[in-house]
Short mmCIF file of C-alpha atoms in Angstrom, two decimals:
data_model
loop_
_atom_site.label_atom_id
_atom_site.label_comp_id
_atom_site.label_asym_id
_atom_site.label_seq_id
_atom_site.Cartn_x
_atom_site.Cartn_y
_atom_site.Cartn_z
CA MET A 1 48.78 -4.68 -84.82
CA LYS A 2 45.86 -6.46 -86.42
CA ASN A 3 45.47 -10.19 -86.06
CA ASN A 4 45.75 -12.15 -89.27
CA LYS A 5 42.79 -14.20 -90.44
CA THR A 6 43.65 -17.90 -90.32
CA VAL A 7 43.61 -19.78 -93.63
CA GLU A 8 41.13 -22.60 -92.95
CA ALA A 9 41.48 -24.41 -96.28
CA ILE A 10 42.98 -24.07 -99.75
CA ILE A 11 40.50 -25.84 -101.98
CA ALA A 12 41.49 -27.37 -105.32
CA PRO A 13 39.05 -26.86 -108.20
CA PRO A 14 36.31 -29.54 -108.05
CA PRO A 15 35.76 -31.56 -111.27
CA PRO A 16 34.16 -29.29 -113.91
CA HIS A 17 30.62 -29.67 -115.22
CA MET A 18 28.76 -27.87 -117.99
CA VAL A 19 26.08 -25.26 -117.37
CA GLY A 20 24.15 -25.25 -120.62
CA ASP A 21 26.68 -25.78 -123.41
CA GLY A 22 28.58 -22.52 -122.88
CA PHE A 23 29.97 -22.57 -119.34
CA ARG A 24 32.42 -25.19 -118.09
CA VAL A 25 32.50 -24.52 -114.37
CA HIS A 26 34.07 -25.68 -111.14
CA ASN A 27 31.52 -25.24 -108.37
CA PHE A 28 33.50 -24.25 -105.27
CA PHE A 29 30.34 -23.88 -103.22
CA PRO A 30 27.78 -24.75 -101.96
CA ASN A 31 28.25 -28.30 -103.27
CA THR A 32 31.62 -29.10 -101.68
CA HIS A 33 32.31 -30.71 -98.33
CA SER A 34 34.32 -27.67 -97.16
CA ILE A 35 31.64 -25.04 -97.81
CA ASP A 36 27.95 -25.64 -97.21
CA LYS A 37 25.00 -23.37 -98.01
CA LYS A 38 25.76 -20.91 -95.20
CA ARG A 39 29.55 -21.04 -94.81
CA MET A 40 30.25 -18.20 -97.27
CA SER A 41 26.98 -16.29 -96.71
CA PRO A 42 25.90 -13.87 -98.15
CA PHE A 43 27.65 -15.58 -101.11
CA PHE A 44 25.62 -18.72 -101.79
CA LEU A 45 27.25 -20.10 -104.94
CA LEU A 46 30.55 -19.69 -106.75
CA ASP A 47 30.82 -21.18 -110.25
CA TYR A 48 34.26 -20.65 -111.75
CA ASN A 49 34.73 -21.07 -115.49
CA SER A 50 38.51 -21.55 -115.49
CA LYS A 51 40.36 -20.76 -118.73
CA VAL A 52 39.07 -22.76 -121.68
CA GLU A 53 39.44 -22.28 -125.44
CA PHE A 54 36.13 -22.41 -127.30
CA SER A 55 36.26 -23.24 -131.01
CA PRO A 56 34.57 -20.84 -133.47
CA ARG A 57 30.87 -21.44 -133.91
CA GLU A 58 28.01 -19.73 -135.74
CA THR A 59 25.35 -20.60 -133.16
CA PRO A 60 26.41 -19.15 -129.80
CA ARG A 61 26.81 -21.52 -126.88
CA GLY A 62 25.14 -20.66 -123.60
CA VAL A 63 22.24 -21.21 -121.24
CA SER A 64 18.67 -21.08 -122.51
CA VAL A 65 15.77 -19.33 -120.75
CA HIS A 66 15.60 -19.98 -117.00
CA PRO A 67 13.95 -18.23 -114.02
CA HIS A 68 15.58 -16.68 -110.92
CA ARG A 69 14.05 -15.50 -107.64
CA GLY A 70 15.31 -14.51 -104.22
CA PHE A 71 18.94 -13.56 -104.87
CA GLU A 72 21.41 -11.69 -107.10
CA THR A 73 23.69 -13.08 -109.80
CA VAL A 74 27.07 -11.43 -110.24
CA THR A 75 28.97 -12.26 -113.43
CA ILE A 76 32.64 -11.29 -113.60
CA ALA A 77 34.34 -11.53 -117.00
CA TYR A 78 38.08 -12.19 -117.27
CA HIS A 79 38.23 -13.48 -120.88
CA GLY A 80 35.49 -13.69 -123.51
CA LYS A 81 32.13 -11.97 -123.84
CA VAL A 82 28.60 -12.91 -122.76
CA ALA A 83 25.32 -11.47 -124.06
CA HIS A 84 22.26 -11.61 -121.81
CA HIS A 85 18.52 -10.92 -122.13
CA ASP A 86 15.67 -11.00 -119.65
CA SER A 87 11.87 -10.92 -119.51
CA ALA A 88 11.84 -7.26 -118.41
CA GLY A 89 13.38 -6.25 -121.74
CA ASN A 90 16.91 -5.73 -120.43
CA ASN A 91 19.87 -6.88 -122.49
CA GLY A 92 23.56 -6.21 -122.77
CA VAL A 93 27.05 -7.60 -123.25
CA ILE A 94 29.48 -8.39 -120.45
CA SER A 95 32.98 -7.85 -121.83
CA GLU A 96 36.45 -8.59 -120.45
CA GLY A 97 37.05 -6.71 -117.22
CA ASP A 98 33.34 -5.98 -116.70
CA VAL A 99 30.92 -7.11 -114.00
CA GLN A 100 27.18 -7.50 -114.28
CA TRP A 101 25.26 -7.38 -111.00
CA MET A 102 21.72 -8.63 -111.56
CA THR A 103 19.20 -8.44 -108.75
CA ALA A 104 16.65 -11.10 -109.66
CA ALA A 105 14.76 -10.64 -106.35
CA SER A 106 10.99 -11.02 -107.02
CA GLY A 107 11.76 -12.86 -110.23
CA LEU A 108 12.50 -12.76 -113.94
CA LEU A 109 13.35 -15.03 -116.83
CA HIS A 110 16.91 -14.81 -118.06
CA LYS A 111 19.18 -16.26 -120.75
CA GLU A 112 22.89 -15.84 -121.38
CA TYR A 113 24.94 -16.83 -124.41
CA HIS A 114 28.42 -16.22 -125.73
CA GLU A 115 28.31 -12.89 -127.57
CA LYS A 116 27.83 -13.42 -131.35
CA GLU A 117 31.15 -12.04 -132.59
CA PHE A 118 33.10 -13.83 -129.84
CA SER A 119 31.29 -17.04 -130.76
CA LYS A 120 32.18 -16.68 -134.45
CA LYS A 121 35.87 -16.18 -133.68
CA GLY A 122 36.10 -18.50 -130.68
CA GLY A 123 38.89 -18.00 -128.17
CA LEU A 124 39.84 -17.88 -124.53
CA PHE A 125 36.93 -17.81 -122.08
CA GLN A 126 37.14 -17.28 -118.31
CA MET A 127 34.34 -16.11 -116.03
CA VAL A 128 33.03 -16.23 -112.47
CA GLN A 129 29.37 -16.34 -111.52
CA LEU A 130 28.33 -15.69 -107.94
CA TRP A 131 24.93 -16.00 -106.35
CA VAL A 132 24.50 -13.43 -103.60
CA ASN A 133 21.69 -14.17 -101.19
CA LEU A 134 19.18 -11.50 -100.19
CA PRO A 135 17.72 -11.07 -96.69
CA ALA A 136 14.07 -12.15 -96.42
CA LYS A 137 12.83 -8.55 -96.37
CA TYR A 138 14.42 -7.85 -99.78
CA LYS A 139 13.71 -11.13 -101.61
CA MET A 140 10.62 -9.78 -103.36
CA THR A 141 11.95 -6.34 -104.33
CA PRO A 142 11.71 -5.46 -108.05
CA PRO A 143 14.50 -6.82 -110.28
CA LYS A 144 17.28 -4.43 -111.33
CA TYR A 145 20.67 -4.40 -113.05
CA GLN A 146 23.97 -2.77 -112.31
CA GLU A 147 26.22 -2.76 -115.37
CA ILE A 148 29.62 -2.28 -113.78
CA THR A 149 31.97 -1.71 -116.70
CA HIS A 150 35.67 -1.76 -115.99
CA ASN A 151 35.97 2.03 -116.16
CA LYS A 152 33.36 2.46 -113.38
CA MET A 153 35.27 0.46 -110.78
CA GLY A 154 37.12 2.07 -107.92
CA ILE A 155 40.87 1.80 -108.59
CA TYR A 156 43.48 1.78 -105.84
CA LYS A 157 47.05 1.82 -107.16
CA LEU A 158 49.57 -0.07 -105.06
CA PRO A 159 52.81 1.75 -104.23
CA GLY A 160 55.71 1.25 -106.65
CA SER A 161 53.42 0.44 -109.59
CA LYS A 162 53.02 -3.10 -108.20
CA GLY A 163 49.42 -3.45 -109.34
CA VAL A 164 45.89 -2.30 -108.64
CA ILE A 165 42.96 -3.28 -106.46
CA GLU A 166 39.75 -2.91 -108.50
CA VAL A 167 36.93 -2.26 -106.06
CA ILE A 168 33.62 -3.70 -107.30
CA ALA A 169 31.72 -3.49 -103.99
CA GLY A 170 32.59 -2.03 -100.60
CA GLU A 171 35.77 0.00 -100.28
CA TYR A 172 39.54 -0.38 -100.06
CA GLN A 173 41.79 2.27 -98.48
CA GLY A 174 39.05 4.85 -98.92
CA VAL A 175 38.39 3.94 -102.58
CA LYS A 176 34.74 2.96 -102.98
CA GLY A 177 33.26 0.47 -105.44
CA PRO A 178 30.19 1.28 -107.58
CA ALA A 179 28.03 -1.74 -106.66
CA SER A 180 25.04 -1.07 -104.45
CA THR A 181 24.40 -4.06 -102.16
CA PHE A 182 21.61 -5.07 -99.79
CA THR A 183 24.02 -6.23 -97.06
CA PRO A 184 27.65 -5.22 -96.35
CA ILE A 185 29.87 -6.82 -99.02
CA TYR A 186 33.43 -6.38 -100.21
CA ALA A 187 34.35 -7.62 -103.71
CA TYR A 188 37.69 -6.80 -105.36
CA ASN A 189 39.82 -7.89 -108.28
CA ALA A 190 43.41 -7.64 -107.06
CA ARG A 191 45.61 -7.45 -110.16
CA LEU A 192 49.13 -7.81 -108.80
CA LYS A 193 52.51 -7.76 -110.51
CA LYS A 194 55.49 -9.95 -109.66
CA ASP A 195 56.89 -9.35 -106.15
CA ALA A 196 53.88 -7.31 -105.09
CA GLU A 197 52.66 -7.04 -101.51
CA ALA A 198 49.18 -6.04 -100.45
CA GLU A 199 47.27 -6.02 -97.18
CA LEU A 200 43.51 -6.47 -96.90
CA SER A 201 41.36 -6.07 -93.82
CA PHE A 202 37.81 -7.29 -93.13
CA PRO A 203 35.73 -7.60 -89.96
CA GLU A 204 36.35 -10.79 -87.99
CA ASN A 205 32.79 -12.10 -88.39
CA PHE A 206 32.62 -11.54 -92.18
CA ASN A 207 32.85 -14.72 -94.28
CA THR A 208 35.92 -14.30 -96.47
CA GLY A 209 37.50 -16.14 -99.39
CA ILE A 210 39.91 -15.52 -102.26
CA LEU A 211 39.83 -17.18 -105.69
CA VAL A 212 43.17 -17.36 -107.51
CA VAL A 213 42.14 -16.47 -111.07
CA GLU A 214 45.66 -16.12 -112.51
CA GLY A 215 49.14 -16.82 -111.19
CA SER A 216 49.68 -17.72 -107.54
CA ALA A 217 50.23 -16.02 -104.20
CA THR A 218 51.35 -16.55 -100.64
CA ILE A 219 48.39 -15.56 -98.50
CA ASN A 220 49.01 -15.29 -94.76
CA ASP A 221 51.99 -17.65 -95.21
CA SER A 222 49.95 -20.26 -97.13
CA TYR A 223 50.74 -20.91 -100.79
CA ALA A 224 47.70 -20.68 -103.10
CA PRO A 225 48.11 -21.87 -106.72
CA THR A 226 46.08 -20.97 -109.83
CA ASP A 227 42.39 -21.93 -109.83
CA HIS A 228 42.33 -22.63 -106.08
CA PHE A 229 39.99 -21.07 -103.49
CA VAL A 230 41.30 -19.85 -100.14
CA LEU A 231 38.78 -20.04 -97.29
CA PHE A 232 39.43 -18.08 -94.09
CA ARG A 233 38.31 -18.77 -90.56
CA ASN A 234 36.15 -16.16 -88.83
CA ASP A 235 39.01 -14.87 -86.73
CA GLY A 236 41.33 -11.89 -87.06
CA GLU A 237 40.99 -9.14 -89.64
CA SER A 238 44.16 -8.88 -91.69
CA ILE A 239 45.21 -10.70 -94.87
CA GLN A 240 48.77 -10.35 -96.18
CA ILE A 241 49.36 -11.17 -99.85
CA LYS A 242 52.72 -11.66 -101.58
CA THR A 243 53.27 -12.66 -105.20
CA GLY A 244 56.15 -14.21 -107.13
CA GLU A 245 54.47 -13.76 -110.53
CA HIS A 246 51.72 -11.79 -112.24
CA THR A 247 48.57 -12.70 -110.29
CA VAL A 248 44.85 -11.94 -110.35
CA LEU A 249 42.77 -12.61 -107.23
CA LEU A 250 39.03 -12.33 -106.73
CA VAL A 251 38.53 -11.26 -103.12
CA LEU A 252 35.14 -11.76 -101.43
CA SER A 253 34.06 -10.84 -97.93
CA GLY A 254 30.59 -10.23 -96.55
CA GLN A 255 28.44 -10.03 -93.47
CA PRO A 256 26.60 -13.34 -93.07
CA ILE A 257 22.81 -13.45 -93.34
CA HIS A 258 21.55 -15.51 -90.40
CA GLU A 259 18.27 -16.74 -91.85
CA PRO A 260 16.89 -20.11 -92.96
CA ILE A 261 17.77 -21.16 -96.52
CA ALA A 262 15.43 -23.07 -98.83
CA GLN A 263 16.87 -23.60 -102.30
CA TYR A 264 15.54 -25.45 -105.31
CA GLY A 265 17.14 -25.02 -108.74
CA PRO A 266 17.20 -21.31 -109.59
CA PHE A 267 15.15 -20.23 -106.54
CA LEU A 268 16.75 -19.18 -103.24
CA MET A 269 14.18 -18.49 -100.55
CA ASN A 270 13.67 -18.98 -96.80
CA THR A 271 10.91 -21.62 -96.72
CA TRP A 272 9.63 -24.52 -98.83
CA GLN A 273 6.28 -22.76 -99.15
CA GLU A 274 8.06 -19.83 -100.83
CA LEU A 275 9.78 -22.23 -103.23
CA GLU A 276 6.44 -23.79 -104.14
CA GLN A 277 5.02 -20.32 -104.68
CA ALA A 278 7.93 -19.43 -106.97
CA ILE A 279 7.34 -22.54 -109.10
CA ASP A 280 3.59 -21.77 -109.25
CA ASP A 281 4.33 -18.15 -110.25
CA VAL A 282 6.66 -19.23 -113.09
CA ASN A 283 4.07 -21.71 -114.34
CA ALA A 284 1.38 -19.02 -114.17
CA GLY A 285 3.50 -16.69 -116.36
CA LYS A 286 4.15 -14.17 -113.58
CA PHE A 287 7.86 -13.97 -114.44
CA GLY A 288 6.98 -12.63 -117.89
CA VAL A 289 7.89 -14.00 -121.31
CA LEU A 290 11.28 -14.49 -122.92
CA GLU A 291 11.86 -16.21 -126.26
CA ASP A 292 14.88 -18.46 -126.50
#
């Protein structure tokens, strides 16, 4: 019998703030008292754009050109569409149910806006953006993208048609996810129907959390409502989930990276010297060119 992981905290959504004019986010970490810069490592940041209705608009809302270095951004779309471009000439649209896994690593310029047609119609918008830290030895690898459309995800069907576990990274019950990661990571969307039961299992030392994207669930005997984040202690392995309504959970678990963290704005490095170098490199045009 596996030991259950202890629920350490169920965190209510912090007050929202705007990122650019297109993303109204609750930052669950690292800027909360419960979760500092290392507590959810390798996940450094979780910005949650809870459900919001955007009015129709001709000029798409979003975030103008900005640099990244030293980590990966993972964008998970639940409602709405985002178009992105970067200084390496990559571009694409992240649609409902899709995930975009961008390895910024050595650095690029990036911009992301509501997709044009979505912007013209307006509508329901709900997204998650994660920052996934990279170990020092991989921070300066070349940038790359993984476009993980919904049909590429590993799908595990729960018995009795009670829902599915969509595997983005890692594996669940032998079903593997498509994301290639630099350190061991599990990332799932658990889409559960009413009265569903599911069991998850992760190594004791992995930092683990669950975001309640839709509905609510009882997780290891603790009730977790919509838009709340469940943080687990680093004990036990097993997580039992029960639902009383249609529920969507974003499940994250990963092996911590035990290295120094130096972060400034969109740079996530190990030392202040590396941060200064990143700023110098952007100013010297080494991240390329991207028109807004």
